[in-house]
Coordinates of C-alpha atoms in Angstrom, one line a residue:
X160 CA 0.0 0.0 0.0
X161 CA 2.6 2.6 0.8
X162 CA 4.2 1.9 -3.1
X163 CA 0.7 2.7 -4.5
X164 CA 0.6 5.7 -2.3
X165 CA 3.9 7.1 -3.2
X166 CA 3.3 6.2 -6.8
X167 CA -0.3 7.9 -6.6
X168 CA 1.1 11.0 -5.3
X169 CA 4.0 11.3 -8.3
X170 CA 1.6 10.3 -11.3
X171 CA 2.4 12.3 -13.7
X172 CA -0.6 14.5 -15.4
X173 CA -3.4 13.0 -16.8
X174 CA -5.8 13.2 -19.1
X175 CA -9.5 12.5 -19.9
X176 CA -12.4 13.2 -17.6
X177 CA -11.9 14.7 -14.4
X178 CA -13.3 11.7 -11.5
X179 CA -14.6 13.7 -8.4
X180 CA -15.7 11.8 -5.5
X181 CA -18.3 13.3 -2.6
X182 CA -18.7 11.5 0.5
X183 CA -22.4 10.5 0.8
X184 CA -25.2 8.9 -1.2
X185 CA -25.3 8.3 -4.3
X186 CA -25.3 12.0 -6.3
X187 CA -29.1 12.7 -7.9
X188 CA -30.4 15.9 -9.0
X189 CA -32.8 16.8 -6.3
X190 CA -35.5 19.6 -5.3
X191 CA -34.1 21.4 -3.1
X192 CA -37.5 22.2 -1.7
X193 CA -38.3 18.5 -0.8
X194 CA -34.9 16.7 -0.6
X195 CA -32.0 17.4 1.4
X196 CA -28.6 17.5 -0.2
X197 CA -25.6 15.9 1.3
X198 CA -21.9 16.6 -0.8
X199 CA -22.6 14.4 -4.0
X200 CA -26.1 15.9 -5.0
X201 CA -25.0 19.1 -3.9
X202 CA -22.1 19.5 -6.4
X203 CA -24.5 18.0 -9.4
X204 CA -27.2 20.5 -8.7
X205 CA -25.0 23.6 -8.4
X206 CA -23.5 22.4 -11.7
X207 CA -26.5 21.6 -14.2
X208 CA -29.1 23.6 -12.0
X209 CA -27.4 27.0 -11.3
X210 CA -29.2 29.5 -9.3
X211 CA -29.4 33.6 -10.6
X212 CA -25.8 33.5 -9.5
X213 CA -22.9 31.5 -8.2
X214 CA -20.1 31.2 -6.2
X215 CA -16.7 31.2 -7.8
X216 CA -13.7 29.4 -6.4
X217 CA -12.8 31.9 -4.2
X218 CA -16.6 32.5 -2.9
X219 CA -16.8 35.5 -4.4
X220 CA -20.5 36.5 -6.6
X221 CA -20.2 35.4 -10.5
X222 CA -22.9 35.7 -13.3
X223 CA -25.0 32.4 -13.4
X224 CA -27.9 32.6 -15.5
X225 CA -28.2 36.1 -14.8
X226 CA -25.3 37.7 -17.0
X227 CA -25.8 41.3 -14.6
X228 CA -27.8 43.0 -12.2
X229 CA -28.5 46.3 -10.1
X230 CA -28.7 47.1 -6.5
X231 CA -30.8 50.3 -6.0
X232 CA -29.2 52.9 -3.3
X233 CA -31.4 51.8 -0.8
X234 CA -30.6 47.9 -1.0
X235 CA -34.1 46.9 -1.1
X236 CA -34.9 45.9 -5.0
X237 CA -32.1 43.6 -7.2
X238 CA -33.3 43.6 -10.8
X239 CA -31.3 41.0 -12.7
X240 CA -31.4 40.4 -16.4
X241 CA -30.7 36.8 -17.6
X242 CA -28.5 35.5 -19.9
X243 CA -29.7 33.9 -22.9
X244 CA -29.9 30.2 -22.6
X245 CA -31.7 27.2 -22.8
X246 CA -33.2 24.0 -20.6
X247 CA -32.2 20.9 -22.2
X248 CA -35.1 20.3 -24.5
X249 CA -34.1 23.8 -26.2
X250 CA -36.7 26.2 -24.8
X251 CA -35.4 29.3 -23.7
X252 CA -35.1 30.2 -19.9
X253 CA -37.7 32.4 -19.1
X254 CA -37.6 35.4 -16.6
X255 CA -40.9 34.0 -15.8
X256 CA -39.5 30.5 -14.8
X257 CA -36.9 31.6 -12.8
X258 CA -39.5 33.6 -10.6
X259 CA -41.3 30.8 -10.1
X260 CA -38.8 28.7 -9.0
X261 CA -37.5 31.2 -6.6
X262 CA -41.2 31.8 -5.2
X263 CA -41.5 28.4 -4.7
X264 CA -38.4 27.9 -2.6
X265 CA -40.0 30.6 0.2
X266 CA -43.7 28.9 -0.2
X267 CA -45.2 27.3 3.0
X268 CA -45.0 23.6 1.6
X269 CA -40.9 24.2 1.3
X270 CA -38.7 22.3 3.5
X271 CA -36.0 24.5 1.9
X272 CA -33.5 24.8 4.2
X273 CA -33.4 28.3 3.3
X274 CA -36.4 29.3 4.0
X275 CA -36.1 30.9 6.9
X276 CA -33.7 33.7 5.5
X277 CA -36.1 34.0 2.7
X278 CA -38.9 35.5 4.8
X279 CA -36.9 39.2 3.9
X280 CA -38.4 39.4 0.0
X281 CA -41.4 41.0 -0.3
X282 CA -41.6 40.3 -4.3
X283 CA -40.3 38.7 -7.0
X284 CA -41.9 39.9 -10.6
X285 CA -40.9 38.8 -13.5
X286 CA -40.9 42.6 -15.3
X287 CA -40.3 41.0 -18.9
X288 CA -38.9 37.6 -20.7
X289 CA -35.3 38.4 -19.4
X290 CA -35.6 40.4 -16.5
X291 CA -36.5 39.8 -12.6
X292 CA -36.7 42.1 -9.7
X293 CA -36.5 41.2 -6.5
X294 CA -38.1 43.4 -3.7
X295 CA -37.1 42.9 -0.1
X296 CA -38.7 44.3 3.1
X297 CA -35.6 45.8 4.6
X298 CA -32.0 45.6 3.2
X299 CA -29.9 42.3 3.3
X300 CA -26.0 42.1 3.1
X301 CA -24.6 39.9 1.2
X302 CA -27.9 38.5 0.1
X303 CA -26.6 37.5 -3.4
X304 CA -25.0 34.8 -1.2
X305 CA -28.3 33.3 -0.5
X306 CA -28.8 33.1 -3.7
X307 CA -25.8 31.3 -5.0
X308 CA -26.5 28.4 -2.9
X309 CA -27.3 25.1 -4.6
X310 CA -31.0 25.2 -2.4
X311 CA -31.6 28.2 -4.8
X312 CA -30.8 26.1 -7.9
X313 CA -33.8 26.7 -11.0
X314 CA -35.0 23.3 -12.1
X315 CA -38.3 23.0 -14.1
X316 CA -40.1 19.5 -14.0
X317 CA -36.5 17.6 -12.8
X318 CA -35.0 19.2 -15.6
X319 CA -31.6 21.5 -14.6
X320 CA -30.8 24.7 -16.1
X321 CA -26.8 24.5 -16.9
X322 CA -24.2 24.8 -17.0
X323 CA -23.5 21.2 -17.2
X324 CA -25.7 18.2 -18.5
X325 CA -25.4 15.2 -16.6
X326 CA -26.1 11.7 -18.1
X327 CA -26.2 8.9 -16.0
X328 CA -23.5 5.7 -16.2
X329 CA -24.1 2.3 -15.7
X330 CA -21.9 2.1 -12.6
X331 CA -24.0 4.8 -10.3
X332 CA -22.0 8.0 -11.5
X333 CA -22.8 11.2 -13.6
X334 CA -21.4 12.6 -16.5
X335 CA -20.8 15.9 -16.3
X336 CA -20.4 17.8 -19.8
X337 CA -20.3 21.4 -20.6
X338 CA -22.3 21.8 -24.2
X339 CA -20.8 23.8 -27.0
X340 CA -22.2 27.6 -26.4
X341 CA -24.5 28.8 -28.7
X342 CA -22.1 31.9 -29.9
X343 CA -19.7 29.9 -30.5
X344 CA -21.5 27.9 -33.0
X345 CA -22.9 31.0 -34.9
X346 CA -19.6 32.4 -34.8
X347 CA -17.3 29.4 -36.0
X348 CA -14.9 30.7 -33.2
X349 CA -12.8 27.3 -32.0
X350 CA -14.0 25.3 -29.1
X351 CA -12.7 25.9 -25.8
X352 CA -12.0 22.5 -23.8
X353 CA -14.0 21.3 -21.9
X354 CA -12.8 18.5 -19.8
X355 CA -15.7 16.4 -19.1
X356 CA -16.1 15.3 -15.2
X357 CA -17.1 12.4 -13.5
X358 CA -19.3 12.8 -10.1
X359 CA -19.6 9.5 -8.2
X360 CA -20.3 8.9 -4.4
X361 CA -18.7 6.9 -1.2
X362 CA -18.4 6.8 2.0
X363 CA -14.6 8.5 3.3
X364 CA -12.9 5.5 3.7
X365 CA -13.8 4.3 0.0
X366 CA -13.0 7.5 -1.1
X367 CA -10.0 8.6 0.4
X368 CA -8.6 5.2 -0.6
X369 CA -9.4 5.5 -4.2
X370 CA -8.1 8.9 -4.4
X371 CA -4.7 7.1 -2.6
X372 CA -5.1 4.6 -5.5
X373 CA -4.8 7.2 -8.1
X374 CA -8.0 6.4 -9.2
X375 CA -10.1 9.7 -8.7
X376 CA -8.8 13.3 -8.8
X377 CA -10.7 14.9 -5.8
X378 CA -12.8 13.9 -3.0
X379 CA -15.4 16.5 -1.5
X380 CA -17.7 17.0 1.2
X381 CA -15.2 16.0 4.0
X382 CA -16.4 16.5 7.8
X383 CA -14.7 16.5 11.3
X384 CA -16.1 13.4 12.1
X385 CA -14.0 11.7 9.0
X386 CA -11.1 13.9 9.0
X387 CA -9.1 11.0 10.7
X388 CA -9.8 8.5 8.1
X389 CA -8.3 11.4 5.7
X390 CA -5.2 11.6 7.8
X391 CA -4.8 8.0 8.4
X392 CA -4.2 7.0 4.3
X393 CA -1.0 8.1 3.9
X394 CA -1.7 10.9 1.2
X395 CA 0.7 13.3 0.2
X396 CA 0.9 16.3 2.6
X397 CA -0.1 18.9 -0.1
X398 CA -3.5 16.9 -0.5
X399 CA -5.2 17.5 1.8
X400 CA -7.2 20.9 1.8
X401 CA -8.9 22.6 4.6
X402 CA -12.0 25.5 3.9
X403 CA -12.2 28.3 6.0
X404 CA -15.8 27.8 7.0
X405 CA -17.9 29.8 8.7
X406 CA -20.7 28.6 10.8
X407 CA -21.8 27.2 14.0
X408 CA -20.1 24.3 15.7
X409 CA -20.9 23.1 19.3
X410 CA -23.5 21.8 21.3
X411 CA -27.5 23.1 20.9
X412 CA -29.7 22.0 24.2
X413 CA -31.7 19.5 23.6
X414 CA -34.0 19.1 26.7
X415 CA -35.8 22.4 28.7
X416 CA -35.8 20.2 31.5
X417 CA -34.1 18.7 34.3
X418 CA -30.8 20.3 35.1
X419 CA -30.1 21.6 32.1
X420 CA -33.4 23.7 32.5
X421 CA -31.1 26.0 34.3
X422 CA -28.9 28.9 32.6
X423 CA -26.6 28.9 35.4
X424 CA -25.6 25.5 34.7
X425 CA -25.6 25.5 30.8
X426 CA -22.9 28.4 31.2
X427 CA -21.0 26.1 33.9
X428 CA -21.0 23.3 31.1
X429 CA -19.4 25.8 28.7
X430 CA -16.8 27.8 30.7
X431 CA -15.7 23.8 31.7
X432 CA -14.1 23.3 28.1
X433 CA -10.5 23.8 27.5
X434 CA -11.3 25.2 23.8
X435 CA -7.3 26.1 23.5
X436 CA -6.1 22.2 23.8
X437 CA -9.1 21.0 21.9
X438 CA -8.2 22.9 18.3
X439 CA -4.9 22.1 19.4
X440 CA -5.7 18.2 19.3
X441 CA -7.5 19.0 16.0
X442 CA -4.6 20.0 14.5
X443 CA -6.5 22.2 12.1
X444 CA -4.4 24.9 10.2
X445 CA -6.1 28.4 11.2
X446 CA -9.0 26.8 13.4
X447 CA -9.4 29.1 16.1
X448 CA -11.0 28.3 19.7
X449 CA -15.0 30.0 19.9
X450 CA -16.9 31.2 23.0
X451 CA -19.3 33.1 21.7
X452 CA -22.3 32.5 19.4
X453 CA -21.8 34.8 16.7
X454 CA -18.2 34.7 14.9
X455 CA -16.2 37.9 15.1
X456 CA -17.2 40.3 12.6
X457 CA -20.0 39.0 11.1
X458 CA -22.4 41.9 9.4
X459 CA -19.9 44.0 11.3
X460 CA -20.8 43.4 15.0
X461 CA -19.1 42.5 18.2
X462 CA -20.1 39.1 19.9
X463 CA -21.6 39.6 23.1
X464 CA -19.5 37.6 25.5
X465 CA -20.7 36.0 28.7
X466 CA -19.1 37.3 31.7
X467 CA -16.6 34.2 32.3
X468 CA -14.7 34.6 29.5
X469 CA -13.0 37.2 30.8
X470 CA -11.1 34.3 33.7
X471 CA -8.5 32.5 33.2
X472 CA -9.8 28.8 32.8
X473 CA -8.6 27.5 36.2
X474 CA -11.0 30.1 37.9
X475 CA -13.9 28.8 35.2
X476 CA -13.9 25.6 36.4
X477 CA -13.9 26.5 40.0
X478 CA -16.9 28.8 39.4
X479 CA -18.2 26.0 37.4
X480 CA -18.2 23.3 40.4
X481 CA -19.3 26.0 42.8
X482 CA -22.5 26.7 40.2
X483 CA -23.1 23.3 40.0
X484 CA -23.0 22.7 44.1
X485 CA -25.2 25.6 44.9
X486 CA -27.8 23.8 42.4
X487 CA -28.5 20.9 45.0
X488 CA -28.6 18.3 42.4
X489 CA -29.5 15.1 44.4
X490 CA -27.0 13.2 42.6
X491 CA -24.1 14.0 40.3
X492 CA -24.9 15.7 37.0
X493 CA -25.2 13.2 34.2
X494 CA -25.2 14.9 30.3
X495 CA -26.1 12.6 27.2
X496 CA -24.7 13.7 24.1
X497 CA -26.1 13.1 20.7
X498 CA -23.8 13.1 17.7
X499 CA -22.5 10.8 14.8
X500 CA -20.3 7.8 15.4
X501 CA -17.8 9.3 13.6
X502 CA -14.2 9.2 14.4
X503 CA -13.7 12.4 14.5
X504 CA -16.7 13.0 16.1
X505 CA -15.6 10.6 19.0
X506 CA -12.5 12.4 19.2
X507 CA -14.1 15.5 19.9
X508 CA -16.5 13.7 22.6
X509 CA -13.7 12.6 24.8
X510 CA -11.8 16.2 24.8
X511 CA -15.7 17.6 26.3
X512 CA -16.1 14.3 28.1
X513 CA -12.1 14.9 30.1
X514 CA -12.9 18.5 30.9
X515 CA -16.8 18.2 32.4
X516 CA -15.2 15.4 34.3
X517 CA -13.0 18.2 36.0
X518 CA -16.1 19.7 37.0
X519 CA -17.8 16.4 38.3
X520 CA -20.2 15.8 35.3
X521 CA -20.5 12.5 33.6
X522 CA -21.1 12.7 30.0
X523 CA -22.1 9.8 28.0
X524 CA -22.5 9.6 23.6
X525 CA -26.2 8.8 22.5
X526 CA -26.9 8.1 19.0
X527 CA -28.1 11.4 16.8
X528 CA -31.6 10.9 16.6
X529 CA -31.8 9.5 20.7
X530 CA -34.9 11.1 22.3
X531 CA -33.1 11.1 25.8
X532 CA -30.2 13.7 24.4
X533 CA -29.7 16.5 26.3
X534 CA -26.9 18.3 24.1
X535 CA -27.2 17.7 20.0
X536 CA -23.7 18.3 17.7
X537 CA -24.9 21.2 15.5
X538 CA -22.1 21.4 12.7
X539 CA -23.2 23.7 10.4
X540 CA -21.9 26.0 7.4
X541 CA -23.4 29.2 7.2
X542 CA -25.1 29.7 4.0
X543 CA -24.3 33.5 3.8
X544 CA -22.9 36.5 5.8
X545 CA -25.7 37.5 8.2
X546 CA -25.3 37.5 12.3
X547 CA -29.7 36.5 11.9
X548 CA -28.7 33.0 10.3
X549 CA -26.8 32.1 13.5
X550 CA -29.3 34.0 15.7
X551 CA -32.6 32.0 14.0
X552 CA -31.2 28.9 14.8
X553 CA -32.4 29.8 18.7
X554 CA -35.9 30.8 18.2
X555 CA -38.5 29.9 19.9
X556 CA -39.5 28.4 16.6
X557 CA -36.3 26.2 16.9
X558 CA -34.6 25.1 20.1
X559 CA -36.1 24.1 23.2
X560 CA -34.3 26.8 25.2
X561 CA -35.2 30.4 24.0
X562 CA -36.1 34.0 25.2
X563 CA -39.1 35.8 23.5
X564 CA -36.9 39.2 24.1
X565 CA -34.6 37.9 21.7
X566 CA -37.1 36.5 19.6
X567 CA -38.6 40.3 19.3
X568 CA -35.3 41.6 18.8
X569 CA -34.9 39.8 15.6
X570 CA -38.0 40.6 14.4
X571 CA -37.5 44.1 14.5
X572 CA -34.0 43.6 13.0
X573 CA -36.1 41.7 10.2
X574 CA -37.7 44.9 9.2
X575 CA -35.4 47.8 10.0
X576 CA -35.4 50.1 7.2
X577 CA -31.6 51.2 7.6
X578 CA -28.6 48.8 8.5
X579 CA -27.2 50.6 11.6
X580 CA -30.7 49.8 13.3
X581 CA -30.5 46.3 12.1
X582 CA -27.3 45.5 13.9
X583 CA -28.6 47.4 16.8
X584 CA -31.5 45.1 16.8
X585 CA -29.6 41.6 16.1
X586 CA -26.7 42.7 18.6
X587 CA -29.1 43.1 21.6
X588 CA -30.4 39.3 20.4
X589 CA -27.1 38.2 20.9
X590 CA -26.7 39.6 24.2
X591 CA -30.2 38.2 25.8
X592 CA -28.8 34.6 23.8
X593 CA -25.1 35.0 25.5
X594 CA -26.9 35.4 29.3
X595 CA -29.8 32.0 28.5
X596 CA -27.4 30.2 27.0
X597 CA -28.8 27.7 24.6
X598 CA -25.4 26.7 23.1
X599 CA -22.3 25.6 23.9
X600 CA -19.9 27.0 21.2
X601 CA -16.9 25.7 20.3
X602 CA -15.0 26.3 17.3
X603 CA -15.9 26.9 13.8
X604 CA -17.4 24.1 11.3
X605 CA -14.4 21.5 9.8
X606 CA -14.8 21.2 6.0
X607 CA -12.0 19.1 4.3
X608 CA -11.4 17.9 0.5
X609 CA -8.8 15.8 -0.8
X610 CA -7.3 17.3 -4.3
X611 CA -5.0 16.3 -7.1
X612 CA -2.8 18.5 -9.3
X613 CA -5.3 18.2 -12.0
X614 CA -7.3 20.2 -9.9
X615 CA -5.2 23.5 -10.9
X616 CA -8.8 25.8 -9.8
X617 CA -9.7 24.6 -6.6
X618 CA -9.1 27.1 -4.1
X619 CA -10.6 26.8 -0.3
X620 CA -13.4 29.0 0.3
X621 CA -15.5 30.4 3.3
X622 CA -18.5 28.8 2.3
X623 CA -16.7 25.3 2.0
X624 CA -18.7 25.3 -2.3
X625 CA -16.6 23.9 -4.8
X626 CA -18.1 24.5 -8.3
X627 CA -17.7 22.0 -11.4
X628 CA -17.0 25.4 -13.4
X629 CA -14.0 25.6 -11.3
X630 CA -12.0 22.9 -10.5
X631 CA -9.9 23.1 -13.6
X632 CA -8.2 25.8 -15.3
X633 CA -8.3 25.0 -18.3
X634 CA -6.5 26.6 -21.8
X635 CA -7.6 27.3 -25.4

């Protein structure tokens, strides 16, 4: 095995299709609105289903099937004018059914994961064949990155809408192929190549042994919780590529009652961790300890912090085990953990597990979907640059331990007609959130790929989105 290796990481350049594998079920092109989408049917839909826009490989906005579009001054209508183009069967791409597509995603039948963040648009009008406006109640940031998810994808009757048409082969995968565009045929100008890619599915240890093998070119869709099967395949060192994700990684409360009913002892549970020697055990380039909800920065706001941060850790666990004694439990504190049994996932139990022990809690792992949990792994990328995607996830729509203060906080912030009183709105959220407590932050989200040098245009990104488009740069 270590020959292969070695010989797999010298191969020379290849050539012929491109083989990219994501870690998870086989890849199908799904509705977004129905179907969730794990790393395989993810990349398909991105790639023959784009949205008005897309990510690049930077995560920066490109043209999708919109080829431009304005912002008025006041940030509240986005009029986009499509490009020219066709579904598969020929028929042009109307403005028309994009709209629909896009209304649909926001409708109350939508399981859209999106959804939520979609309750800002007021309208969207089709004003002629090529040109859409979309009208939102108060101004966004960034809400062209809401848009170039894959969730917003336009498909019409399971049909995509480009770039790429996918065929499927015999053996479970998809063909990925880039047509000949249509001003290129009118013009007689020469074809530009178009390396054609192959998407297949597996779980990580499959996958990171065929890339080992030589026989793939990229694996995607890589977690913390199989980041050690990764590192255990004897790759070369350059292969392995880490995205700066943004997000929200910790522990969510799972039960309002019992012990854990109480704030005081939620923040004692936190302030136990040794966040410092955890990302150090992780060993992940440019992970960075998190005690706060919100990241730093994020639509330009300070986190609020809860008061303990500001102690050394020593003194946290000692005011921990004092919070815990004045609670008069009437036997020791017992915590159940849900999350995936996952290497890396156990890995990160028994850092939590060694530090509440210091504090005289027993913590034991339940399975995910365990009714008895009382914390649940939430490992999350945020799907665009707003402080309410992090904030909505502790509604009192959404997580059993909430305060209606903050839940009015964000609702004002939802309709705020300037930004500064936005951010006044979603910062005092945060603050009420920091003092209840209802999660137990801990870093940010882990997002790994493995890549070969025929991947010469992947580049790591902050939304962790790796487009077809981009994973080779190609020349005439």
């Amino acid at each position: 095995m270590a020959t292969v290796l070695a010989l797999a990481g010298c191969r020379a350049e290849e050539t012929g299709p491109v083989t990219v594998v994501g870690i998870g079920g086989a890849p199908r092109l799904l509705n977004p609105n129905a179907d969730p989408l794990d790393a395989p049917s993810a990349f398909l839909v991105q790639s023959s289903a784009q949205g008005l826009v897309r990510f690049d490989a930077a995560g920066e906005i490109e043209p999708a099937l919109a080829e431009r579009w304005i912002v008025s001054n006041d940030g509240l209508r986005y009029t986009f004018r499509l490009a020219r183009l066709n579904w598969t069967n020929g028929s042009r791409i109307t403005a028309e059914q994009v709209a629909a597509r896009l209304r649909a995603a926001g409708a109350s039948p939508s399981r859209n994961p999106l959804k939520p963040l979609l309750g800002a648009i007021d309208e969207i009008e089709a004003m002629t064949d090529e040109v859409i406006e979309i009208s939102l109640k108060s101004p966004r940031p960034n809400f062209l990155q809401l848009l170039a998810q894959p969730e917003m994808a336009v498909l019409r009757n399971g049909e995509g809408s480009g770039p790429y048409r996918i065929a499927p082969r015999p053996d479970g995968a998809m063909l990925l192929t880039l047509p000949r565009p249509e001003e290129d045929e009118e013009d007689g100008a020469p074809e530009m190549p178009r390396t054609p890619i192959i998407l297949s599915a597996a779980r990580a240890g499959l996958a990171v042994a065929r890339f080992g093998e030589g026989d793939v070119d990229g694996v995607l869709g890589g977690t913390l919780g199989d980041l050690p099967v990764a590192r255990q395949g004897g790759l070369p060192n350059n292969a392995l590529a880490f995205d700066p994700a943004a997000g929200l990684f910790g522990f969510s409360i799972a039960s309002n009652d019992g012990p854990l009913a109480s704030a005081e002892l939620r923040q004692a549970l936190s302030m136990a961790i040794d966040r410092n020697a955890l990302v150090a055990g992780l060993a992940i380039p440019a992970l960075s300890p998190r005690e706060t909800l919100l990241p730093a920065g994020v639509e330009g706001l300070a986190p609020a912090a809860p008061a303990w941060t500001a102690l050394p850790l020593s003194e946290r666990r000692a005011l921990a085990v004092r919070t815990i004694a004045a609670a008069a439990l009437p036997s020791r504190l017992r915590i159940r953990v849900a999350l995936p049994d996952a290497p890396g996932y156990r890995l990160l139990f028994a850092y939590v597990r060694r530090d509440w022990a210091t504090i005289g809690v027993a913590a034991e792992r339940v399975a995910p979907n365990a009714k008895d949990a009382d914390l649940r792994l939430i490992d999350e990328v945020a799907p665009i640059g707003l402080a309410s995607w992090y904030l909505r996830h502790f509604e009192c729509t959404a997580s059993r331990i909430c305060d209606a203060g903050a839940d009015l906080s964000m609702s004002m912030a939802r309709i705020a007609l300037t930004a500064q009183a936005r951010r006044g709105f979603l910062a005092n959220a945060d603050r009420i959130l920091a003092d209840a407590a209802p999660f137990i932050p801990l870093a940010s989200p882990v997002r790994w790929s493995l890549v070969s040098p025929r991947l010469t245009g992947f580049r790591a990104n902050v939304f962790a989105r790796h487009h077809a488009l981009d994973l080779i740069r190609e020349q005439p």
